[in-house]
Backbone as numpy.savetxt, mean C-alpha at the origin, in Angstrom:
# Nx Ny Nz CAx CAy CAz Cx Cy Cz
9.33 -7.18 -6.13 8.24 -7.26 -7.12 7.87 -5.85 -7.55
8.36 -5.46 -8.69 8.05 -4.12 -9.21 6.73 -4.17 -9.95
5.67 -3.75 -9.29 4.33 -3.80 -9.88 3.74 -2.42 -9.79
4.02 -1.59 -10.78 3.63 -0.20 -10.71 2.11 -0.02 -10.72
1.37 -1.04 -11.20 -0.08 -0.91 -11.26 -0.74 -1.11 -9.90
0.02 -1.59 -8.91 -0.53 -1.80 -7.57 -0.88 -0.45 -6.95
-2.10 -0.35 -6.44 -2.57 0.88 -5.82 -3.04 0.55 -4.41
-2.37 1.13 -3.42 -2.75 0.89 -2.02 -2.78 2.22 -1.27
-3.68 3.10 -1.67 -3.80 4.37 -0.95 -4.32 4.13 0.45
-5.16 3.12 0.59 -5.65 2.73 1.91 -5.47 1.24 2.08
-5.16 0.84 3.32 -5.09 -0.57 3.69 -5.92 -0.69 4.97
-7.13 -1.23 4.82 -8.10 -1.27 5.92 -8.07 -2.62 6.61
-7.80 -2.60 7.91 -7.82 -3.83 8.69 -9.25 -4.19 9.11
-9.62 -5.46 8.92 -10.92 -5.97 9.31 -10.69 -7.25 10.12
-11.21 -7.34 11.34 -10.96 -8.54 12.15 -11.58 -9.79 11.54
-10.76 -10.81 11.37 -11.26 -12.06 10.80 -12.11 -12.84 11.79
-12.13 -12.41 13.03 -12.95 -13.06 14.04 -14.41 -12.65 13.95
-14.71 -11.63 13.12 -16.08 -11.15 13.00 -16.62 -11.39 11.59
-17.51 -12.36 11.46 -18.12 -12.61 10.17 -18.94 -11.40 9.70
-19.56 -10.71 10.66 -20.34 -9.52 10.34 -19.48 -8.46 9.68
-18.31 -8.19 10.25 -17.43 -7.16 9.69 -16.85 -7.61 8.35
-16.53 -8.88 8.21 -15.98 -9.37 6.94 -17.02 -9.25 5.83
-18.26 -9.58 6.13 -19.32 -9.46 5.13 -19.54 -7.99 4.76
-19.55 -7.13 5.76 -19.75 -5.70 5.51 -18.61 -5.12 4.68
-17.41 -5.65 4.85 -16.25 -5.11 4.13 -16.40 -5.22 2.62
-17.17 -6.19 2.16 -17.32 -6.43 0.73 -18.10 -5.32 0.04
-18.80 -4.49 0.82 -19.56 -3.39 0.23 -18.77 -2.08 0.21
-17.55 -2.11 0.73 -16.74 -0.90 0.80 -15.99 -0.67 -0.50
-15.55 0.57 -0.71 -14.68 0.92 -1.84 -13.31 1.23 -1.26
-12.39 0.28 -1.40 -11.06 0.43 -0.80 -10.02 -0.24 -1.68
-8.86 0.38 -1.79 -7.79 -0.23 -2.58 -7.37 -1.57 -1.99
-7.44 -1.68 -0.67 -7.00 -2.91 -0.02 -7.87 -3.17 1.22
-8.32 -4.40 1.35 -8.96 -4.88 2.57 -8.05 -5.97 3.14
-7.59 -5.80 4.37 -6.72 -6.79 4.99 -7.45 -7.42 6.17
-7.77 -8.69 6.03 -8.42 -9.42 7.11 -7.37 -9.81 8.14
-7.63 -9.45 9.39 -6.61 -9.56 10.43 -6.77 -10.81 11.28
-5.69 -11.58 11.36 -5.63 -12.73 12.25 -4.69 -12.47 13.43
-4.08 -11.30 13.45 -3.08 -11.03 14.47 -3.67 -10.30 15.68
-3.47 -8.99 15.76 -3.79 -8.24 16.97 -5.26 -8.27 17.37
-6.16 -8.33 16.41 -7.59 -8.25 16.73 -8.21 -9.59 17.10
-7.42 -10.65 17.09 -7.93 -11.99 17.39 -7.18 -12.56 18.60
-7.92 -12.96 19.61 -7.30 -13.52 20.81 -6.74 -14.91 20.50
-5.75 -15.36 21.28 -5.18 -16.69 21.04 -6.22 -17.80 21.02
-7.21 -17.70 21.87 -8.24 -18.75 21.94 -9.09 -18.81 20.67
-9.14 -17.71 19.93 -9.99 -17.65 18.74 -9.22 -17.75 17.42
-7.91 -17.95 17.48 -7.10 -17.98 16.25 -7.59 -19.04 15.27
-7.79 -20.25 15.74 -8.17 -21.35 14.85 -9.53 -21.11 14.22
-10.49 -20.66 15.03 -11.83 -20.38 14.51 -11.81 -19.26 13.48
-11.08 -18.20 13.78 -11.01 -17.06 12.86 -10.35 -17.46 11.55
-9.33 -18.27 11.63 -8.62 -18.74 10.43 -9.55 -19.52 9.52
-10.30 -20.46 10.09 -11.23 -21.27 9.30 -12.37 -20.40 8.76
-12.82 -19.46 9.55 -13.90 -18.56 9.12 -13.46 -17.70 7.94
-12.20 -17.25 7.97 -11.68 -16.44 6.87 -11.55 -17.27 5.60
-11.08 -18.50 5.75 -10.97 -19.39 4.59 -12.34 -19.59 3.94
-13.37 -19.82 4.76 -14.72 -20.00 4.22 -15.23 -18.71 3.57
-14.91 -17.58 4.18 -15.34 -16.29 3.63 -14.75 -16.07 2.24
-13.47 -16.30 2.08 -12.82 -16.12 0.78 -13.34 -17.12 -0.24
-13.59 -18.35 0.20 -14.05 -19.40 -0.72 -15.48 -19.15 -1.18
-16.24 -18.41 -0.39 -17.65 -18.17 -0.73 -17.83 -17.11 -1.82
-16.77 -16.39 -2.13 -16.87 -15.31 -3.11 -16.72 -15.86 -4.52
-17.69 -15.55 -5.37 -17.55 -15.97 -6.77 -16.50 -15.11 -7.46
-16.45 -13.83 -7.07 -15.44 -12.90 -7.59 -15.17 -11.85 -6.53
-14.01 -11.25 -6.61 -13.70 -10.13 -5.74 -14.57 -8.94 -6.15
-15.18 -8.23 -5.21 -15.99 -7.06 -5.57 -15.18 -6.04 -6.37
-15.83 -5.44 -7.36 -15.15 -4.49 -8.24 -14.66 -3.26 -7.50
-15.30 -2.95 -6.37 -14.93 -1.76 -5.60 -13.70 -1.96 -4.72
-13.20 -3.18 -4.67 -12.04 -3.51 -3.85 -10.87 -3.89 -4.75
-9.76 -3.24 -4.54 -8.60 -3.50 -5.38 -7.87 -4.78 -5.03
-7.84 -5.10 -3.75 -7.00 -6.21 -3.30 -7.54 -6.76 -1.98
-7.58 -8.09 -1.86 -7.93 -8.75 -0.61 -6.67 -9.39 -0.03
-6.41 -9.10 1.23 -5.19 -9.59 1.87 -5.53 -10.16 3.24
-4.56 -10.85 3.82 -4.68 -11.32 5.19 -3.42 -10.92 5.95
-3.61 -10.43 7.17 -2.46 -10.23 8.06 -2.36 -11.48 8.92
-1.33 -12.26 8.69 -1.10 -13.48 9.46 -0.48 -13.11 10.81
-0.27 -14.10 11.64 0.46 -13.89 12.88 1.95 -13.89 12.59
2.72 -13.30 13.48 4.16 -13.18 13.28 4.81 -14.55 13.12
5.85 -14.60 12.33 6.57 -15.84 12.08 7.07 -16.46 13.38
7.37 -15.64 14.37 7.89 -16.13 15.65 6.84 -16.81 16.52
5.55 -16.73 16.12 4.48 -17.32 16.92 4.17 -18.74 16.44
3.43 -19.52 17.25 3.05 -20.87 16.82 1.88 -20.90 15.83
1.38 -19.71 15.46 0.19 -19.64 14.60 0.51 -19.41 13.13
1.67 -18.88 12.82 1.97 -18.43 11.46 1.92 -19.56 10.44
2.50 -20.70 10.77 2.53 -21.80 9.80 1.13 -22.26 9.44
0.26 -22.39 10.43 -1.12 -22.79 10.14 -1.85 -21.72 9.34
-1.58 -20.45 9.64 -2.18 -19.36 8.86 -1.82 -19.52 7.38
-0.56 -19.76 7.13 -0.08 -19.82 5.75 -0.57 -21.07 5.02
-0.48 -22.23 5.66 -0.88 -23.45 4.97 -2.39 -23.50 4.75
-3.16 -22.86 5.62 -4.61 -22.84 5.47 -5.06 -21.86 4.39
-4.37 -20.72 4.29 -4.88 -19.63 3.46 -4.12 -19.37 2.17
-2.91 -19.88 2.01 -2.12 -19.55 0.82 -2.81 -19.97 -0.47
-3.57 -21.02 -0.43 -4.26 -21.48 -1.65 -5.71 -21.02 -1.71
-6.11 -20.16 -0.77 -7.51 -19.70 -0.75 -7.83 -18.87 -1.99
-8.99 -19.07 -2.57 -9.37 -18.27 -3.74 -9.59 -16.81 -3.35
-9.35 -15.94 -4.29 -9.58 -14.50 -4.14 -8.61 -13.80 -3.20
-7.60 -14.50 -2.69 -6.60 -13.86 -1.84 -5.47 -13.32 -2.72
-5.17 -12.04 -2.56 -4.16 -11.40 -3.40 -2.82 -11.20 -2.70
-2.86 -10.99 -1.38 -1.62 -10.61 -0.69 -1.62 -11.09 0.76
-0.42 -11.18 1.31 -0.23 -11.55 2.71 0.56 -10.44 3.38
0.00 -9.91 4.46 0.69 -8.91 5.27 1.37 -9.63 6.43
2.67 -9.40 6.57 3.46 -10.14 7.56 3.90 -9.20 8.66
3.42 -9.39 9.88 3.78 -8.49 10.97 5.15 -8.83 11.57
5.70 -7.83 12.23 6.94 -8.01 13.01 8.06 -8.67 12.21
8.25 -8.18 10.99 9.37 -8.67 10.17 10.64 -8.03 10.71
11.50 -8.83 11.28 12.73 -8.32 11.89 13.97 -8.59 11.05
13.87 -9.56 10.14 15.04 -9.92 9.34 14.59 -10.58 8.05
15.54 -10.76 7.15 15.25 -11.39 5.86 14.72 -12.81 6.04
15.15 -13.49 7.10 14.73 -14.88 7.32 13.22 -15.00 7.51
12.58 -13.97 8.05 11.12 -14.02 8.21 10.43 -14.10 6.85
10.89 -13.30 5.91 10.30 -13.33 4.57 10.69 -14.59 3.81
11.90 -15.06 4.04 12.32 -16.31 3.39 11.44 -17.47 3.83
11.10 -17.49 5.12 10.22 -18.54 5.65 8.86 -18.49 4.96
8.26 -17.31 4.90 6.94 -17.17 4.29 6.99 -17.55 2.81
8.04 -17.12 2.13 8.19 -17.43 0.71 8.25 -18.93 0.48
9.04 -19.63 1.29 9.15 -21.09 1.14 7.82 -21.78 1.40
7.11 -21.34 2.42 5.84 -21.99 2.76 4.79 -21.79 1.66
4.65 -20.57 1.16 3.60 -20.35 0.15 3.94 -21.04 -1.17
5.22 -21.21 -1.45 5.60 -21.96 -2.65 5.17 -23.42 -2.55
5.23 -23.98 -1.34 4.81 -25.36 -1.14 3.31 -25.49 -0.96
2.69 -24.50 -0.32 1.26 -24.58 -0.04 0.41 -24.21 -1.25
0.95 -23.38 -2.13 0.20 -22.96 -3.32 1.15 -22.99 -4.52
1.62 -24.18 -4.90 2.62 -24.27 -5.97 2.14 -23.75 -7.31
0.85 -23.88 -7.58 0.33 -23.44 -8.87 0.42 -21.92 -9.03
0.39 -21.19 -7.93 0.46 -19.73 -8.00 1.90 -19.23 -8.03
2.84 -20.10 -7.72 4.23 -19.66 -7.61 5.15 -20.45 -8.53
4.58 -20.95 -9.61 5.38 -21.65 -10.61 6.16 -20.64 -11.44
7.11 -21.14 -12.21 7.93 -20.25 -13.05 7.17 -19.77 -14.27
5.98 -20.31 -14.49 5.13 -19.90 -15.61 4.84 -18.39 -15.51
5.13 -17.63 -16.57 4.90 -16.18 -16.52 3.44 -15.79 -16.35
2.51 -16.73 -16.59 1.09 -16.43 -16.42 0.63 -16.63 -14.98
1.50 -17.16 -14.12 1.13 -17.39 -12.73 0.91 -16.06 -12.02
0.05 -16.08 -11.02 -0.26 -14.87 -10.25 0.11 -15.09 -8.79
1.38 -14.88 -8.45 1.84 -15.18 -7.08 1.23 -14.25 -6.04
1.14 -14.76 -4.83 0.72 -13.92 -3.72 1.76 -12.83 -3.50
1.30 -11.63 -3.25 2.20 -10.52 -2.95 2.42 -10.46 -1.44
3.62 -10.13 -1.03 3.95 -10.03 0.38 4.16 -8.56 0.76
3.62 -8.18 1.91 3.79 -6.81 2.42 4.33 -6.93 3.84
5.47 -6.31 4.11 6.16 -6.48 5.38 5.90 -5.31 6.33
5.50 -5.62 7.54 5.34 -4.61 8.58 6.67 -4.40 9.29
7.14 -3.16 9.29 8.40 -2.80 9.94 8.05 -2.20 11.30
8.45 -2.90 12.38 7.95 -2.56 13.70 9.04 -2.39 14.76
10.31 -2.52 14.38 11.36 -2.50 15.39 12.62 -1.80 14.88
13.48 -1.44 15.82 14.76 -0.84 15.46 15.59 -1.81 14.63
15.55 -3.07 15.00 16.31 -4.08 14.25 15.87 -4.13 12.80
14.56 -4.07 12.57 14.04 -4.12 11.21 14.48 -2.91 10.40
14.44 -1.73 11.02 14.86 -0.51 10.32 16.33 -0.61 9.92
17.15 -1.14 10.79 18.58 -1.26 10.50 18.86 -2.37 9.48
17.90 -3.25 9.25 18.12 -4.38 8.34 17.26 -4.28 7.09
16.83 -3.06 6.75 15.92 -2.90 5.61 16.51 -3.40 4.30
17.80 -3.24 4.12 18.40 -3.66 2.84 18.19 -5.15 2.60
18.49 -5.97 3.59 18.34 -7.42 3.39 16.87 -7.83 3.37
16.03 -7.13 4.11 14.60 -7.43 4.10 14.02 -7.18 2.70
14.39 -6.06 2.11 13.85 -5.71 0.79 14.32 -6.67 -0.31
15.43 -7.34 -0.09 15.97 -8.25 -1.10 15.65 -9.71 -0.80
14.81 -9.95 0.22 14.64 -11.32 0.72 13.69 -12.18 -0.09
12.73 -11.57 -0.79 11.73 -12.37 -1.50 11.35 -11.70 -2.82
11.20 -12.50 -3.88 10.76 -11.93 -5.16 9.30 -11.50 -5.12
8.58 -11.89 -4.07 7.16 -11.56 -3.97 6.90 -10.33 -3.12
7.96 -9.74 -2.56 7.76 -8.56 -1.71 7.21 -7.41 -2.54
6.12 -6.81 -2.04 5.41 -5.78 -2.80 5.23 -4.48 -2.03
5.73 -4.42 -0.80 5.58 -3.17 -0.06 6.05 -3.28 1.37
6.23 -2.10 1.99 6.60 -1.99 3.40 5.56 -1.15 4.11
5.30 -1.50 5.37 4.35 -0.76 6.20 5.06 -0.36 7.50
4.85 0.88 7.92 5.43 1.32 9.19 4.42 1.15 10.31
4.79 0.39 11.33 3.93 0.16 12.50 4.44 1.02 13.65
3.84 2.17 13.83 4.36 3.17 14.77 4.26 2.74 16.22
3.13 2.13 16.61 2.92 1.83 18.02 3.93 0.79 18.52
4.15 -0.26 17.74 5.13 -1.27 18.14 6.55 -0.71 18.10
6.81 0.17 17.13 8.13 0.78 17.05 8.37 1.66 18.27
7.36 2.41 18.68 7.48 3.26 19.87 7.73 2.41 21.11
7.04 1.27 21.18 7.25 0.36 22.30 8.68 -0.17 22.31
9.18 -0.54 21.15 10.53 -1.10 21.05 11.59 -0.09 21.50
11.38 1.18 21.17 12.36 2.21 21.51 12.04 2.94 22.81
10.95 2.56 23.46 10.53 3.22 24.70 10.36 4.73 24.50
9.68 5.09 23.41 9.40 6.49 23.13 7.89 6.70 23.10
7.47 7.94 23.17 6.05 8.29 23.18 5.67 8.97 21.88
4.59 8.50 21.28 4.10 9.12 20.05 3.53 10.50 20.37
3.91 11.48 19.56 3.41 12.85 19.71 2.71 13.27 18.43
1.86 14.30 18.49 1.15 14.75 17.28 2.07 15.15 16.13
3.27 15.62 16.44 4.19 16.04 15.38 4.77 14.86 14.61
4.79 13.68 15.23 5.39 12.47 14.66 6.90 12.61 14.45
7.50 13.64 15.03 8.94 13.90 14.83 9.80 12.75 15.31
9.33 12.05 16.33 10.11 10.94 16.89 10.25 9.77 15.92
9.42 9.76 14.86 9.47 8.68 13.88 10.15 9.10 12.57
10.71 10.28 12.54 11.24 10.82 11.29 12.27 9.91 10.65
13.24 9.47 11.43 14.29 8.62 10.86 13.72 7.32 10.31
12.91 6.64 11.11 12.37 5.34 10.69 11.50 5.48 9.45
10.63 6.48 9.44 9.74 6.66 8.29 10.53 7.02 7.03
11.54 7.86 7.16 12.36 8.22 6.01 13.12 7.00 5.48
13.61 6.18 6.41 14.35 4.97 6.00 13.44 4.01 5.23
12.20 3.89 5.68 11.27 2.95 5.04 10.90 3.40 3.63
10.55 4.68 3.45 10.17 5.13 2.10 11.37 5.11 1.16
12.56 5.39 1.69 13.76 5.36 0.86 14.08 3.94 0.42
13.97 2.98 1.34 14.24 1.59 1.00 13.23 1.06 0.00
11.96 1.39 0.19 10.93 0.93 -0.74 11.20 1.43 -2.16
11.61 2.68 -2.25 11.89 3.24 -3.57 13.16 2.64 -4.17
14.18 2.47 -3.34 15.46 1.93 -3.83 15.29 0.52 -4.38
14.38 -0.25 -3.79 14.18 -1.63 -4.23 12.94 -1.78 -5.12
12.44 -0.65 -5.61 11.36 -0.64 -6.60 10.10 -1.36 -6.10
9.80 -1.18 -4.81 8.58 -1.75 -4.25 7.44 -0.76 -4.49
6.29 -1.22 -4.93 5.22 -0.28 -5.28 4.58 0.43 -4.10
4.69 -0.13 -2.88 3.98 0.47 -1.75 4.89 0.79 -0.57
4.70 1.99 -0.02 5.24 2.38 1.28 4.05 2.95 2.04
3.58 2.21 3.03 2.31 2.53 3.69 2.59 3.06 5.09
1.99 4.20 5.38 2.31 4.93 6.60 1.53 4.41 7.82
1.86 4.98 8.96 1.33 4.58 10.25 -0.17 4.79 10.38
-0.77 4.09 11.33 -2.19 4.23 11.63 -2.45 5.58 12.30
-3.54 6.22 11.93 -4.02 7.39 12.66 -5.03 6.88 13.68
-4.72 7.03 14.95 -5.57 6.47 15.99 -6.81 7.31 16.26
-6.86 8.52 15.71 -8.04 9.38 15.87 -8.91 9.27 14.62
-10.19 8.98 14.82 -11.06 8.89 13.65 -12.49 9.37 13.91
-12.80 9.73 15.15 -14.17 10.15 15.47 -14.31 11.66 15.44
-15.37 12.14 14.80 -15.70 13.55 14.83 -14.80 14.40 13.95
-15.09 15.69 13.87 -14.31 16.62 13.04 -12.83 16.66 13.41
-12.51 16.58 14.69 -11.12 16.61 15.11 -10.37 15.38 14.61
-11.06 14.24 14.62 -10.42 13.02 14.12 -10.15 13.08 12.63
-11.12 13.63 11.89 -10.94 13.77 10.44 -9.80 14.74 10.13
-9.76 15.84 10.86 -8.69 16.82 10.66 -7.33 16.21 10.93
-7.23 15.43 12.00 -5.95 14.80 12.34 -5.54 13.81 11.25
-6.51 13.04 10.76 -6.23 12.08 9.70 -5.75 12.79 8.44
-6.40 13.89 8.08 -5.99 14.64 6.89 -4.57 15.17 7.05
-4.25 15.68 8.23 -2.91 16.20 8.48 -1.86 15.09 8.37
-2.17 13.92 8.92 -1.22 12.81 8.85 -1.04 12.31 7.42
-2.14 12.24 6.67 -2.04 11.81 5.27 -1.17 12.77 4.46
-1.39 14.06 4.65 -0.60 15.05 3.92 0.86 14.97 4.31
1.12 14.81 5.60 2.50 14.67 6.07 3.17 13.43 5.49
2.44 12.32 5.49 2.99 11.08 4.94 3.26 11.18 3.45
2.34 11.81 2.73 2.53 11.98 1.28 3.75 12.83 0.99
3.95 13.88 1.77 5.11 14.75 1.58 6.42 14.02 1.87
6.37 13.01 2.73 7.57 12.23 3.06 7.88 11.16 2.02
6.89 10.83 1.19 7.11 9.81 0.17 6.26 8.56 0.31
5.43 8.48 1.36 4.50 7.36 1.47 3.41 7.50 0.41
2.87 6.36 -0.03 1.80 6.42 -1.03 0.52 5.74 -0.56
0.43 5.49 0.75 -0.78 4.92 1.30 -0.76 4.97 2.81
-1.90 4.63 3.42 -2.02 4.70 4.88 -2.84 3.53 5.41
-2.42 3.01 6.54 -3.20 2.00 7.23 -4.46 2.65 7.82
-5.57 1.92 7.75 -6.83 2.41 8.30 -7.40 1.39 9.28
-7.99 1.89 10.35 -8.56 1.00 11.35 -10.07 1.14 11.44
-10.64 2.01 10.62 -12.09 2.20 10.60 -12.51 2.56 9.17
-13.63 2.03 8.69 -14.06 2.32 7.31 -14.17 3.81 7.01
-14.47 4.62 8.03 -14.62 6.06 7.79 -13.31 6.73 7.40
-12.19 6.07 7.64 -10.90 6.65 7.29 -10.52 6.42 5.83
-11.17 5.48 5.19 -10.75 5.05 3.85 -10.90 6.17 2.82
-12.06 6.82 2.80 -12.29 7.86 1.79 -11.26 8.98 1.90
-10.95 9.38 3.12 -9.97 10.46 3.32 -8.60 10.03 2.82
-8.18 8.83 3.20 -6.86 8.34 2.79 -6.76 8.23 1.27
-7.80 7.69 0.64 -7.73 7.51 -0.81 -7.79 8.83 -1.56
-8.49 9.77 -1.01 -8.55 11.10 -1.64 -7.22 11.82 -1.52
-6.62 11.78 -0.35 -5.40 12.55 -0.12 -4.15 11.88 -0.70
-4.19 10.58 -0.88 -3.05 9.91 -1.50 -3.22 9.75 -3.01
-4.28 10.32 -3.54 -4.43 10.43 -5.00 -3.90 11.79 -5.42
-3.47 11.94 -6.66 -3.04 13.26 -7.12 -4.19 14.26 -7.06
-3.91 15.51 -6.71 -4.93 16.54 -6.65 -5.31 17.01 -8.04
-6.49 17.61 -8.17 -6.99 18.05 -9.48 -6.06 19.07 -10.12
-5.56 20.01 -9.33 -4.66 21.04 -9.88 -3.37 20.41 -10.39
-2.84 19.45 -9.62 -1.61 18.77 -10.02 -1.82 17.96 -11.29
-2.96 17.30 -11.39 -3.23 16.48 -12.57 -3.38 17.36 -13.81
-4.11 18.46 -13.68 -4.31 19.35 -14.83 -2.99 19.93 -15.31
-2.15 20.34 -14.36 -0.82 20.84 -14.74 -0.02 19.76 -15.46
-0.05 18.55 -14.97 0.72 17.46 -15.56 0.23 17.14 -16.96
-1.07 17.17 -17.17 -1.61 16.93 -18.51 -1.14 18.02 -19.47
-1.17 19.25 -19.01 -0.69 20.35 -19.85 0.78 20.17 -20.22
1.57 19.73 -19.26 3.00 19.50 -19.51 3.18 18.43 -20.59
2.45 17.34 -20.48 2.62 16.25 -21.44 2.16 16.65 -22.85
1.06 17.39 -22.94 0.59 17.83 -24.26 1.60 18.79 -24.89
2.08 19.73 -24.10 3.06 20.68 -24.62 4.37 20.02 -24.94
4.73 18.99 -24.17 6.01 18.30 -24.41 5.99 17.56 -25.73
4.86 16.98 -26.08 4.77 16.31 -27.38 5.07 17.30 -28.51
4.55 18.51 -28.38 4.77 19.52 -29.42 6.20 20.06 -29.38
6.75 20.18 -28.17 8.14 20.64 -28.05 9.10 19.61 -28.64
8.83 18.33 -28.37 9.69 17.26 -28.90 9.65 17.23 -30.42
8.46 17.43 -30.97 8.31 17.44 -32.44 9.10 18.58 -33.06
9.28 19.64 -32.27 10.03 20.80 -32.76 11.51 20.71 -32.39
11.90 19.60 -31.75 13.30 19.42 -31.39 13.75 20.20 -30.18
12.82 20.56 -29.30 13.15 21.34 -28.11 13.19 20.43 -26.89
14.37 20.33 -26.27 14.54 19.47 -25.11 14.13 20.14 -23.82
14.24 21.45 -23.75 13.84 22.21 -22.57 13.05 23.42 -23.03
12.02 23.76 -22.28 11.14 24.85 -22.66 10.45 25.36 -21.40
9.52 26.28 -21.55 8.84 26.82 -20.37 7.33 26.71 -20.52
6.67 26.68 -19.36 5.21 26.68 -19.31 4.81 27.50 -18.08
4.02 28.51 -18.31 3.63 29.44 -17.24 4.86 30.03 -16.54
5.90 30.24 -17.34 7.11 30.84 -16.80 8.03 29.89 -16.07
7.69 28.60 -16.04 8.51 27.60 -15.34 9.25 26.74 -16.35
10.53 26.46 -16.05 11.32 25.64 -16.95 10.85 24.19 -16.90
10.69 23.59 -18.06 10.27 22.19 -18.16 11.38 21.41 -18.87
11.87 20.34 -18.20 12.86 19.48 -18.83 12.48 18.03 -18.54
13.37 17.10 -18.84 13.04 15.67 -18.77 12.53 15.22 -17.40
13.18 15.61 -16.28 12.66 15.17 -14.97 11.25 15.67 -14.69
10.94 16.89 -15.10 9.61 17.44 -14.87 8.58 16.67 -15.70
8.95 16.35 -16.94 8.05 15.59 -17.80 7.83 14.19 -17.24
8.90 13.58 -16.72 8.78 12.25 -16.12 7.83 12.25 -14.94
7.94 13.27 -14.09 7.04 13.38 -12.94 5.60 13.58 -13.41
5.41 14.41 -14.44 4.07 14.64 -14.96 3.45 13.36 -15.48
4.26 12.56 -16.16 3.74 11.29 -16.70 3.33 10.35 -15.56
4.12 10.31 -14.49 3.78 9.46 -13.35 2.50 9.93 -12.68
2.32 11.24 -12.56 1.11 11.79 -11.93 -0.12 11.42 -12.75
-0.04 11.59 -14.06 -1.19 11.30 -14.92 -1.52 9.81 -14.89
-0.50 8.98 -14.88 -0.73 7.52 -14.83 -1.43 7.14 -13.53
-0.97 7.68 -12.40 -1.60 7.35 -11.12 -3.02 7.90 -11.07
-3.21 9.10 -11.58 -4.55 9.69 -11.57 -5.53 8.81 -12.35
-5.09 8.27 -13.46 -5.95 7.40 -14.26 -6.31 6.14 -13.47
-5.33 5.58 -12.75 -5.59 4.38 -11.95 -6.50 4.69 -10.75
-6.51 5.95 -10.34 -7.41 6.37 -9.25 -8.81 6.70 -9.74
-9.04 6.55 -11.05 -10.37 6.75 -11.59 -10.67 8.16 -12.08
-9.66 9.02 -12.18 -9.91 10.38 -12.65 -10.09 10.39 -14.17
-10.90 11.30 -14.66 -11.21 11.39 -16.09 -10.11 12.18 -16.81
-9.09 11.49 -17.21 -7.93 12.13 -17.85 -8.28 12.61 -19.26
-9.13 11.86 -19.95 -9.44 12.21 -21.35 -10.13 13.57 -21.45
-10.99 13.88 -20.48 -11.67 15.17 -20.54 -10.70 16.31 -20.26
-9.72 16.07 -19.43 -8.70 17.09 -19.17 -7.82 17.29 -20.41
-7.50 16.19 -21.07 -6.72 16.29 -22.30 -7.48 17.08 -23.37
-8.77 16.82 -23.45 -9.58 17.54 -24.44 -9.61 19.04 -24.13
-9.67 19.37 -22.87 -9.70 20.78 -22.46 -8.43 21.50 -22.85
-7.28 20.78 -22.77 -5.98 21.42 -23.00 -5.29 20.94 -24.27
-6.06 20.45 -25.22 -5.47 19.89 -26.43 -4.65 20.90 -27.24
-4.94 22.18 -27.05 -4.22 23.19 -27.82 -3.03 23.79 -27.05
-2.71 23.20 -25.89 -1.60 23.72 -25.09 -0.30 23.64 -25.88
0.46 24.72 -25.86 1.75 24.77 -26.57 2.85 25.18 -25.58
4.07 24.74 -25.87 5.19 25.20 -25.04 5.46 26.68 -25.30
5.93 27.38 -24.30 6.24 28.80 -24.48 7.62 28.94 -25.10
């Protein structure tokens, strides 16, 4: 599912077992809120949490404007809970996406795809006006990393990949370190696969530190590292992490201003028949212009005032 307008700089997990936390989540400003039925809910509470989440979603007249997307993390397909999660929630109002944990093969996504087509047929009809549920796959094992090609091609509703570092470390019997070097191969494979299959989201690992200045610093370092690797969002486990993730996974002001200047000057260069030119002593050609256009588009979707920057640089000319 190539949906370039999808923005998931942050994906915040909220336990579906807590009505208090679910209600509070509606006042947050986050690209994605994912109500969790998996790790944060004990087996004895799965049924109650599932019904509570269904009632929570049904009680909303509209999705809050400050939230880009409402999702649910179901239980793994290999568990006895996944089918009930899907049949109960696939037709729930205001639900935009389903996060699927422990995706090990294409068959896991095929199963979810078949179930939601039957449970919510009106959303998955061939009608071009239909709004199908988006699927986001959690990559948590060596097997999944080695099978990314088939996983990415398994469902027309797949909209992103998420790297689950703790489960991956458990699978490989390795220890997470501050450098994250032990995850380099897996993380690179995930962002490369997401891009190769035109998936809008590659969401990085959870930062387990979030309290105090040291926690914020660690989160900022991880966000910057993930962005440099090609991820465009981060999982969050506490509301305090959301602002940092959304700020750091948005284009920076300097980058946006440069990109706007490039686009304004490129229009004038193209009118003059110039395919390559310079700006501030740097060569500008088609790939640079393409990157600038992508930066400006994302900045606009992040709420930045592009028009005022354009007005400031309206007289920019190519050198």
